[in-house]
mmCIF file of C-alpha atoms in Angstrom:
data_model
loop_
_atom_site.group_PDB
_atom_site.id
_atom_site.type_symbol
_atom_site.label_atom_id
_atom_site.label_comp_id
_atom_site.label_asym_id
_atom_site.label_seq_id
_atom_site.Cartn_x
_atom_site.Cartn_y
_atom_site.Cartn_z
ATOM 1 C CA MET C 1 5.334 -9.939 23.107
ATOM 2 C CA ARG C 2 7.766 -8.472 20.577
ATOM 3 C CA MET C 3 9.458 -5.255 21.667
ATOM 4 C CA THR C 4 10.253 -2.571 19.109
ATOM 5 C CA VAL C 5 13.832 -1.303 19.093
ATOM 6 C CA PRO C 6 14.001 2.473 19.867
ATOM 7 C CA THR C 7 14.868 4.530 16.794
ATOM 8 C CA GLU C 8 17.890 6.041 18.596
ATOM 9 C CA VAL C 9 19.334 2.540 18.977
ATOM 10 C CA LEU C 10 18.592 1.778 15.336
ATOM 11 C CA ARG C 11 20.376 4.989 14.290
ATOM 12 C CA GLU C 12 23.491 4.013 16.210
ATOM 13 C CA ALA C 13 23.445 0.530 14.701
ATOM 14 C CA ILE C 14 23.225 2.038 11.208
ATOM 15 C CA VAL C 15 26.163 4.359 11.926
ATOM 16 C CA ASP C 16 28.223 1.412 13.205
ATOM 17 C CA ALA C 17 27.401 -0.648 10.129
ATOM 18 C CA LEU C 18 28.340 2.140 7.707
ATOM 19 C CA VAL C 19 31.656 2.941 9.387
ATOM 20 C CA GLU C 20 32.528 -0.747 9.670
ATOM 21 C CA PHE C 21 31.846 -1.220 5.958
ATOM 22 C CA ALA C 22 33.820 1.908 4.906
ATOM 23 C CA PRO C 23 36.514 2.492 7.567
ATOM 24 C CA ASP C 24 38.347 5.284 5.731
ATOM 25 C CA GLY C 25 37.125 8.793 4.994
ATOM 26 C CA SER C 26 37.053 8.763 1.198
ATOM 27 C CA ARG C 27 35.191 5.441 0.958
ATOM 28 C CA LEU C 28 32.735 6.536 3.629
ATOM 29 C CA MET C 29 31.856 9.789 1.838
ATOM 30 C CA VAL C 30 31.258 7.900 -1.416
ATOM 31 C CA LEU C 31 29.096 5.327 0.380
ATOM 32 C CA LEU C 32 26.951 7.918 2.130
ATOM 33 C CA GLY C 33 26.447 9.777 -1.120
ATOM 34 C CA ARG C 34 25.438 6.559 -2.885
ATOM 35 C CA LEU C 35 22.899 5.864 -0.150
ATOM 36 C CA GLY C 36 21.400 9.323 -0.618
ATOM 37 C CA LEU C 37 22.389 11.022 2.648
ATOM 38 C CA GLU C 38 22.721 14.783 2.375
ATOM 39 C CA SER C 39 26.119 16.311 3.093
ATOM 40 C CA PRO C 40 25.981 18.651 6.111
ATOM 41 C CA GLY C 41 27.898 21.903 6.078
ATOM 42 C CA GLU C 42 28.635 22.049 9.811
ATOM 43 C CA VAL C 43 30.658 18.849 10.128
ATOM 44 C CA PHE C 44 33.534 17.390 8.130
ATOM 45 C CA ILE C 45 35.121 13.977 7.779
ATOM 46 C CA GLU C 46 38.089 15.221 9.837
ATOM 47 C CA ASP C 47 35.739 15.487 12.835
ATOM 48 C CA GLY C 48 35.676 11.702 13.013
ATOM 49 C CA LEU C 49 33.963 8.990 10.993
ATOM 50 C CA PHE C 50 31.263 8.275 13.569
ATOM 51 C CA THR C 51 30.443 11.943 14.189
ATOM 52 C CA TYR C 52 30.380 12.695 10.471
ATOM 53 C CA THR C 53 28.121 9.723 9.705
ATOM 54 C CA ARG C 54 25.815 10.443 12.622
ATOM 55 C CA VAL C 55 25.245 14.041 11.523
ATOM 56 C CA ARG C 56 24.553 12.998 7.936
ATOM 57 C CA LEU C 57 22.093 10.385 9.170
ATOM 58 C CA ASP C 58 20.320 13.098 11.179
ATOM 59 C CA THR C 59 19.013 14.433 7.838
ATOM 60 C CA VAL C 60 16.681 11.405 7.831
ATOM 61 C CA LYS C 61 13.926 12.830 10.019
ATOM 62 C CA THR C 62 10.910 10.526 10.298
ATOM 63 C CA ASP C 63 10.835 7.022 11.753
ATOM 64 C CA GLN C 64 9.485 5.530 8.531
ATOM 65 C CA ASP C 65 12.185 7.197 6.436
ATOM 66 C CA LEU C 66 14.795 5.889 8.895
ATOM 67 C CA ILE C 67 13.453 2.348 8.571
ATOM 68 C CA ALA C 68 13.441 2.635 4.776
ATOM 69 C CA PHE C 69 17.065 3.807 4.922
ATOM 70 C CA ALA C 70 17.963 0.924 7.237
ATOM 71 C CA GLN C 71 16.546 -1.472 4.672
ATOM 72 C CA ARG C 72 18.836 0.034 2.020
ATOM 73 C CA VAL C 73 21.790 -0.388 4.394
ATOM 74 C CA VAL C 74 20.984 -4.079 4.867
ATOM 75 C CA THR C 75 20.573 -4.559 1.120
ATOM 76 C CA GLN C 76 23.644 -2.647 -0.060
ATOM 77 C CA VAL C 77 26.020 -2.911 2.890
ATOM 78 C CA GLY C 78 24.866 -5.880 4.912
ATOM 79 C CA SER C 79 24.375 -5.883 8.668
ATOM 80 C CA ASP C 80 22.897 -8.745 10.676
ATOM 81 C CA ARG C 81 22.414 -6.399 13.619
ATOM 82 C CA VAL C 82 20.421 -3.806 11.648
ATOM 83 C CA ASP C 83 18.456 -6.565 9.928
ATOM 84 C CA GLU C 84 17.493 -8.058 13.283
ATOM 85 C CA MET C 85 16.332 -4.645 14.523
ATOM 86 C CA LEU C 86 14.226 -4.159 11.413
ATOM 87 C CA ARG C 87 12.348 -7.345 12.216
ATOM 88 C CA THR C 88 10.933 -5.643 15.316
ATOM 89 C CA TYR C 89 9.319 -2.977 13.098
ATOM 90 C CA GLY C 90 8.198 -4.701 9.941
ATOM 91 C CA VAL C 91 5.136 -6.831 9.342
ATOM 92 C CA ARG C 92 6.228 -9.752 7.209
ATOM 93 C CA SER C 93 3.904 -11.132 4.559
ATOM 94 C CA ALA C 94 3.351 -14.834 4.036
ATOM 95 C CA HIS C 95 6.186 -14.878 1.516
ATOM 96 C CA GLY C 96 8.609 -12.285 2.876
ATOM 97 C CA GLN C 97 9.118 -8.627 3.633
ATOM 98 C CA PHE C 98 6.579 -6.060 2.478
ATOM 99 C CA GLN C 99 7.913 -4.163 -0.545
ATOM 100 C CA GLN C 100 5.257 -1.876 -2.034
ATOM 101 C CA LEU C 101 1.661 -1.367 -3.065
ATOM 102 C CA ILE C 102 0.584 -0.306 -6.553
ATOM 103 C CA PHE C 103 -2.957 1.046 -6.495
ATOM 104 C CA ALA C 104 -5.471 3.682 -7.633
ATOM 105 C CA GLY C 105 -4.467 3.755 -11.286
ATOM 106 C CA LEU C 106 -5.822 6.380 -13.677
ATOM 107 C CA GLY C 107 -4.740 4.791 -16.946
ATOM 108 C CA PRO C 108 -2.770 1.964 -18.547
ATOM 109 C CA LYS C 109 -1.008 -0.659 -16.475
ATOM 110 C CA PRO C 110 2.480 0.374 -15.408
ATOM 111 C CA LYS C 111 5.530 -1.118 -17.067
ATOM 112 C CA ILE C 112 7.549 -2.975 -14.449
ATOM 113 C CA VAL C 113 11.151 -4.154 -14.571
ATOM 114 C CA MET C 114 13.083 -6.179 -12.008
ATOM 115 C CA VAL C 115 16.197 -4.334 -10.856
ATOM 116 C CA ASP C 116 17.380 -7.041 -8.445
ATOM 117 C CA ALA C 117 16.152 -10.547 -9.185
ATOM 118 C CA THR C 118 17.799 -12.014 -6.087
ATOM 119 C CA GLN C 119 15.588 -9.890 -3.822
ATOM 120 C CA ASN C 120 12.548 -9.462 -6.088
ATOM 121 C CA ILE C 121 13.007 -5.684 -6.165
ATOM 122 C CA ILE C 122 10.992 -4.088 -8.954
ATOM 123 C CA LYS C 123 10.852 -0.640 -10.498
ATOM 124 C CA VAL C 124 8.000 1.042 -12.342
ATOM 125 C CA THR C 125 9.443 2.636 -15.492
ATOM 126 C CA THR C 126 6.385 3.682 -17.517
ATOM 127 C CA HIS C 127 3.012 5.176 -16.518
ATOM 128 C CA ARG C 128 4.260 5.647 -12.954
ATOM 129 C CA HIS C 129 2.612 9.076 -12.756
ATOM 130 C CA LEU C 130 -0.778 7.424 -13.331
ATOM 131 C CA TRP C 131 -0.491 5.165 -10.294
ATOM 132 C CA MET C 132 -0.044 5.529 -6.556
ATOM 133 C CA ILE C 133 2.940 3.489 -5.354
ATOM 134 C CA TYR C 134 3.373 3.198 -1.591
ATOM 135 C CA ASP C 135 6.897 1.915 -0.961
ATOM 136 C CA ARG C 136 7.556 2.831 2.658
ATOM 137 C CA PRO C 137 8.176 0.103 5.249
ATOM 138 C CA LEU C 138 5.031 -1.384 6.697
ATOM 139 C CA LEU C 139 5.168 -0.973 10.468
ATOM 140 C CA SER C 140 3.434 -3.023 13.141
ATOM 141 C CA SER C 141 0.639 -0.423 13.154
ATOM 142 C CA GLY C 142 -0.353 -1.512 9.649
ATOM 143 C CA LEU C 143 -1.126 1.125 7.034
ATOM 144 C CA THR C 144 -3.154 3.909 8.615
ATOM 145 C CA VAL C 145 -4.794 6.952 7.079
ATOM 146 C CA GLN C 146 -2.179 9.075 8.871
ATOM 147 C CA ALA C 147 0.693 7.065 7.380
ATOM 148 C CA LEU C 148 -0.853 7.517 3.942
ATOM 149 C CA ILE C 149 -1.184 11.279 4.533
ATOM 150 C CA ASP C 150 2.472 11.532 5.608
ATOM 151 C CA TRP C 151 3.558 9.609 2.517
ATOM 152 C CA TRP C 152 1.387 11.785 0.242
ATOM 153 C CA ARG C 153 3.043 14.908 1.641
ATOM 154 C CA THR C 154 6.455 13.511 0.698
ATOM 155 C CA GLU C 155 5.256 12.512 -2.771
ATOM 156 C CA HIS C 156 3.609 15.884 -3.501
ATOM 157 C CA PRO C 157 5.302 18.654 -1.489
ATOM 158 C CA ASP C 158 4.087 21.434 -3.806
ATOM 159 C CA LEU C 159 0.482 20.256 -3.676
ATOM 160 C CA THR C 160 0.411 19.846 0.107
ATOM 161 C CA ALA C 161 2.584 22.769 1.238
ATOM 162 C CA GLY C 162 0.932 24.796 4.016
ATOM 163 C CA LYS C 163 -2.049 22.427 4.329
ATOM 164 C CA ASP C 164 -3.023 20.629 7.534
ATOM 165 C CA ASP C 165 -3.755 16.908 7.731
ATOM 166 C CA VAL C 166 -7.484 17.365 7.133
ATOM 167 C CA ALA C 167 -6.898 19.286 3.909
ATOM 168 C CA VAL C 168 -4.260 16.815 2.706
ATOM 169 C CA SER C 169 -6.608 13.954 3.527
ATOM 170 C CA ARG C 170 -9.271 15.480 1.268
ATOM 171 C CA LEU C 171 -6.803 15.793 -1.624
ATOM 172 C CA LEU C 172 -5.641 12.242 -1.107
ATOM 173 C CA ARG C 173 -9.164 10.836 -1.042
ATOM 174 C CA LEU C 174 -10.128 12.739 -4.169
ATOM 175 C CA ARG C 175 -7.150 11.268 -6.011
ATOM 176 C CA MET C 176 -8.058 7.743 -4.873
ATOM 177 C CA PHE C 177 -11.750 8.266 -5.670
ATOM 178 C CA GLN C 178 -10.859 9.196 -9.251
ATOM 179 C CA SER C 179 -9.430 5.704 -9.766
ATOM 180 C CA LEU C 180 -12.715 3.971 -8.969
ATOM 181 C CA PRO C 181 -14.503 2.736 -12.102
ATOM 182 C CA LYS C 182 -17.421 4.885 -13.175
ATOM 183 C CA THR C 183 -19.157 1.659 -14.165
ATOM 184 C CA SER C 184 -19.288 0.629 -10.492
ATOM 185 C CA PRO C 185 -21.264 3.214 -8.504
ATOM 186 C CA PRO C 186 -21.614 0.779 -5.553
ATOM 187 C CA GLN C 187 -17.832 0.642 -5.243
ATOM 188 C CA ARG C 188 -17.724 4.430 -5.142
ATOM 189 C CA ARG C 189 -20.445 4.565 -2.512
ATOM 190 C CA PHE C 190 -18.605 2.052 -0.351
ATOM 191 C CA PHE C 191 -15.398 4.121 -0.524
ATOM 192 C CA SER C 192 -17.176 7.384 0.335
ATOM 193 C CA SER C 193 -19.081 5.775 3.220
ATOM 194 C CA TYR C 194 -15.912 4.413 4.793
ATOM 195 C CA TYR C 195 -14.132 7.766 4.743
ATOM 196 C CA ALA C 196 -17.266 9.487 6.074
ATOM 197 C CA ARG C 197 -16.855 7.125 9.029
ATOM 198 C CA VAL C 198 -13.195 8.130 9.370
ATOM 199 C CA ASP C 199 -14.294 11.775 9.502
ATOM 200 C CA ARG C 200 -16.822 11.003 12.244
ATOM 201 C CA LEU C 201 -14.071 9.410 14.340
ATOM 202 C CA TYR C 202 -11.779 12.426 13.822
ATOM 203 C CA PRO C 203 -10.320 14.187 15.792
ATOM 204 C CA ALA C 204 -10.871 11.950 18.830
ATOM 205 C CA LEU C 205 -9.024 9.067 17.186
ATOM 206 C CA GLY C 206 -7.028 11.148 14.752
ATOM 207 C CA PHE C 207 -6.376 9.453 11.428
ATOM 208 C CA GLU C 208 -5.174 6.207 12.988
ATOM 209 C CA GLN C 209 -7.873 4.097 11.343
ATOM 210 C CA PRO C 210 -6.661 1.719 8.613
ATOM 211 C CA ALA C 211 -6.511 3.242 5.157
ATOM 212 C CA LEU C 212 -8.958 1.839 2.593
ATOM 213 C CA LEU C 213 -6.960 1.484 -0.628
ATOM 214 C CA PRO C 214 -8.834 1.189 -3.943
ATOM 215 C CA GLU C 215 -7.957 -0.757 -7.091
ATOM 216 C CA VAL C 216 -4.899 -2.540 -5.685
ATOM 217 C CA HIS C 217 -2.763 -4.803 -7.873
ATOM 218 C CA LEU C 218 -2.668 -8.251 -6.329
ATOM 219 C CA HIS C 219 -1.086 -10.110 -9.248
ATOM 220 C CA TYR C 220 0.596 -8.691 -12.314
ATOM 221 C CA ASP C 221 0.468 -10.515 -15.626
ATOM 222 C CA PRO C 222 0.315 -8.145 -18.636
ATOM 223 C CA TYR C 223 1.274 -10.825 -21.172
ATOM 224 C CA SER C 224 -1.372 -13.539 -21.026
ATOM 225 C CA GLN C 225 -4.008 -10.880 -20.360
ATOM 226 C CA THR C 226 -3.479 -9.271 -23.772
ATOM 227 C CA ASP C 227 -2.801 -12.437 -25.791
ATOM 228 C CA PRO C 228 -6.102 -14.107 -26.719
ATOM 229 C CA THR C 229 -4.273 -17.282 -27.829
ATOM 230 C CA ASN C 230 -3.001 -18.009 -24.301
ATOM 231 C CA ASP C 231 -4.841 -19.005 -21.161
ATOM 232 C CA LYS C 232 -4.714 -16.372 -18.446
ATOM 233 C CA ASP C 233 -2.024 -17.324 -15.936
ATOM 234 C CA LEU C 234 -3.522 -15.185 -13.164
ATOM 235 C CA GLU C 235 -7.260 -14.591 -13.202
ATOM 236 C CA ARG C 236 -7.660 -11.967 -10.489
ATOM 237 C CA GLN C 237 -5.361 -9.070 -11.319
ATOM 238 C CA ARG C 238 -6.737 -6.398 -9.058
ATOM 239 C CA MET C 239 -8.629 -6.047 -5.770
ATOM 240 C CA ASP C 240 -11.478 -3.587 -5.304
ATOM 241 C CA PHE C 241 -10.160 -2.606 -1.859
ATOM 242 C CA LEU C 242 -7.335 -3.588 0.475
ATOM 243 C CA MET C 243 -6.679 -2.778 4.142
ATOM 244 C CA LEU C 244 -3.526 -3.648 6.109
ATOM 245 C CA LEU C 245 -4.400 -3.940 9.801
ATOM 246 C CA PRO C 246 -2.203 -3.578 12.909
ATOM 247 C CA ASP C 247 -2.239 -7.314 13.689
ATOM 248 C CA GLY C 248 -0.764 -8.110 10.279
ATOM 249 C CA SER C 249 -4.118 -9.046 8.742
ATOM 250 C CA ARG C 250 -4.612 -8.260 5.081
ATOM 251 C CA VAL C 251 -8.272 -7.588 4.349
ATOM 252 C CA VAL C 252 -9.645 -7.664 0.809
ATOM 253 C CA ILE C 253 -13.097 -6.234 0.108
ATOM 254 C CA GLU C 254 -14.902 -6.959 -3.163
ATOM 255 C CA ILE C 255 -18.077 -5.294 -4.413
ATOM 256 C CA ASP C 256 -19.944 -7.763 -6.626
ATOM 257 C CA GLY C 257 -22.124 -6.689 -9.499
ATOM 258 C CA ALA C 258 -23.898 -9.003 -11.919
ATOM 259 C CA GLN C 259 -20.740 -9.284 -14.037
ATOM 260 C CA HIS C 260 -19.178 -11.425 -11.314
ATOM 261 C CA TYR C 261 -21.599 -14.317 -11.786
ATOM 262 C CA SER C 262 -23.473 -13.799 -15.085
ATOM 263 C CA ARG C 263 -22.873 -13.211 -18.783
ATOM 264 C CA GLU C 264 -24.811 -11.137 -21.275
ATOM 265 C CA GLU C 265 -26.617 -13.092 -23.958
ATOM 266 C CA ARG C 266 -28.549 -11.721 -26.894
ATOM 267 C CA LEU C 267 -31.996 -13.217 -27.135
ATOM 268 C CA ALA C 268 -34.920 -12.456 -29.409
ATOM 269 C CA GLU C 269 -36.430 -10.184 -26.797
ATOM 270 C CA GLY C 270 -33.155 -8.336 -26.210
ATOM 271 C CA VAL C 271 -30.017 -8.598 -24.071
ATOM 272 C CA ARG C 272 -30.364 -10.525 -20.821
ATOM 273 C CA LYS C 273 -27.936 -11.488 -18.091
ATOM 274 C CA ILE C 274 -27.750 -15.258 -17.703
ATOM 275 C CA ALA C 275 -26.285 -16.927 -14.620
ATOM 276 C CA SER C 276 -22.891 -18.437 -15.441
ATOM 277 C CA PRO C 277 -21.712 -21.419 -13.355
ATOM 278 C CA GLN C 278 -18.307 -21.079 -15.038
ATOM 279 C CA LEU C 279 -17.841 -17.460 -13.897
ATOM 280 C CA TYR C 280 -19.052 -18.320 -10.409
ATOM 281 C CA GLY C 281 -16.683 -21.280 -10.191
ATOM 282 C CA GLU C 282 -13.717 -19.182 -11.350
ATOM 283 C CA MET C 283 -14.534 -16.567 -8.715
ATOM 284 C CA MET C 284 -14.756 -19.179 -5.960
ATOM 285 C CA ALA C 285 -11.429 -20.750 -6.996
ATOM 286 C CA ALA C 286 -9.740 -17.325 -6.939
ATOM 287 C CA ASP C 287 -11.251 -16.673 -3.503
ATOM 288 C CA ARG C 288 -9.803 -19.905 -2.142
ATOM 289 C CA ASP C 289 -6.355 -19.052 -3.496
ATOM 290 C CA LEU C 290 -6.570 -15.641 -1.887
ATOM 291 C CA ARG C 291 -7.498 -17.020 1.521
ATOM 292 C CA LEU C 292 -4.840 -19.708 1.364
ATOM 293 C CA SER C 293 -2.296 -16.941 0.651
ATOM 294 C CA GLY C 294 -3.162 -15.335 3.987
ATOM 295 C CA TYR C 295 -5.782 -12.750 3.018
ATOM 296 C CA GLU C 296 -9.176 -12.227 4.627
ATOM 297 C CA LEU C 297 -11.887 -11.727 2.006
ATOM 298 C CA TYR C 298 -15.273 -10.046 2.380
ATOM 299 C CA ARG C 299 -17.810 -9.611 -0.411
ATOM 300 C CA PHE C 300 -20.664 -7.114 -0.696
ATOM 301 C CA GLY C 301 -23.452 -7.398 -3.236
ATOM 302 C CA ALA C 302 -24.132 -4.269 -5.252
ATOM 303 C CA ARG C 303 -27.772 -4.404 -4.122
ATOM 304 C CA GLU C 304 -26.628 -3.854 -0.528
ATOM 305 C CA LEU C 305 -25.433 -0.389 -1.552
ATOM 306 C CA PRO C 306 -28.448 1.157 -3.332
ATOM 307 C CA PRO C 307 -28.043 4.670 -4.775
ATOM 308 C CA GLU C 308 -31.503 5.816 -3.699
ATOM 309 C CA GLN C 309 -30.867 4.920 -0.037
ATOM 310 C CA PRO C 310 -27.690 6.688 1.171
ATOM 311 C CA ASP C 311 -28.611 6.145 4.820
ATOM 312 C CA THR C 312 -28.867 2.409 4.208
ATOM 313 C CA VAL C 313 -25.459 2.359 2.511
ATOM 314 C CA GLY C 314 -23.893 4.238 5.412
ATOM 315 C CA ALA C 315 -25.485 1.895 7.955
ATOM 316 C CA VAL C 316 -24.317 -1.250 6.110
ATOM 317 C CA VAL C 317 -20.749 0.015 5.779
ATOM 318 C CA ASN C 318 -20.568 1.358 9.338
ATOM 319 C CA GLU C 319 -21.926 -1.848 10.897
ATOM 320 C CA PHE C 320 -19.364 -3.914 8.985
ATOM 321 C CA PHE C 321 -16.416 -1.813 10.119
ATOM 322 C CA GLU C 322 -17.641 -1.615 13.708
ATOM 323 C CA ARG C 323 -17.379 -5.409 13.786
ATOM 324 C CA LEU C 324 -14.166 -5.624 11.773
ATOM 325 C CA LEU C 325 -12.361 -2.864 13.677
ATOM 326 C CA PRO C 326 -13.817 -2.970 17.214
ATOM 327 C CA ALA C 327 -10.676 -1.439 18.727
ATOM 328 C CA ALA C 328 -11.378 1.788 16.831
ATOM 329 C CA GLU C 329 -14.544 2.461 18.779
#
């Protein structure tokens, strides 16, 4: 069983790495400023390099912020010791370390540039304000509702000031709900039913249930998607829902309407939806790719979530999550 390194030990390892990299006062102050550490007023470089660095690092308060800072230290300074400690916290994906999630968009796709090609580090430069971008380290607990609330507070301090977790959770859910397509009422009902379940489990279990993230970018290919002369390089651009569980599982949930397996055709008697083997085959091929990449995939038919039967919708959603997340009960 993997043991997580205490954060106090990680802090000391970071201090050691920084002082080792910049062993004189002037270089150390420049380095700490470049890494974004605030300059304290109660301690000075003359008090000693380790003391000075330790106090500046104390401005990083939460465990997740400390882990994010440690990742910057490994990237910009280099430290095998800190890197090894980080491995006890992070959940690695099938292809490397978790970087970020781009989800719940309210408008055009974001413009993305690569700022470090050697480490696949990207930056959103346009339309960022229209998207939610979770870029904190992913801990062994997965991505919980509480972690999402804590992140949302940091992202929107003015909006969340003075509000408790329940109030912030409502604001957060409203923002995510707004991203759900109005053309897919079943998707909206699924989202609302899941968070109604979270509310029923609160406060006994707090907000430690996995967060249900809507409209998550899985692949990103803005070029072939907008050029009708080219074949699409990546068919499935976005997931309806994603959950990141404590055991490292990545769960994708899709809500299927008729558009997933049929096409509209104009006939003499009007427009009808005709079953499309091609669409169905493309969907199955994308599903296989997703599973082979390490994701778990679950599909719900839109008819399972009828608008005139809210109790039925709630029962279907609750039964699914009771079986998927038995430890939460």
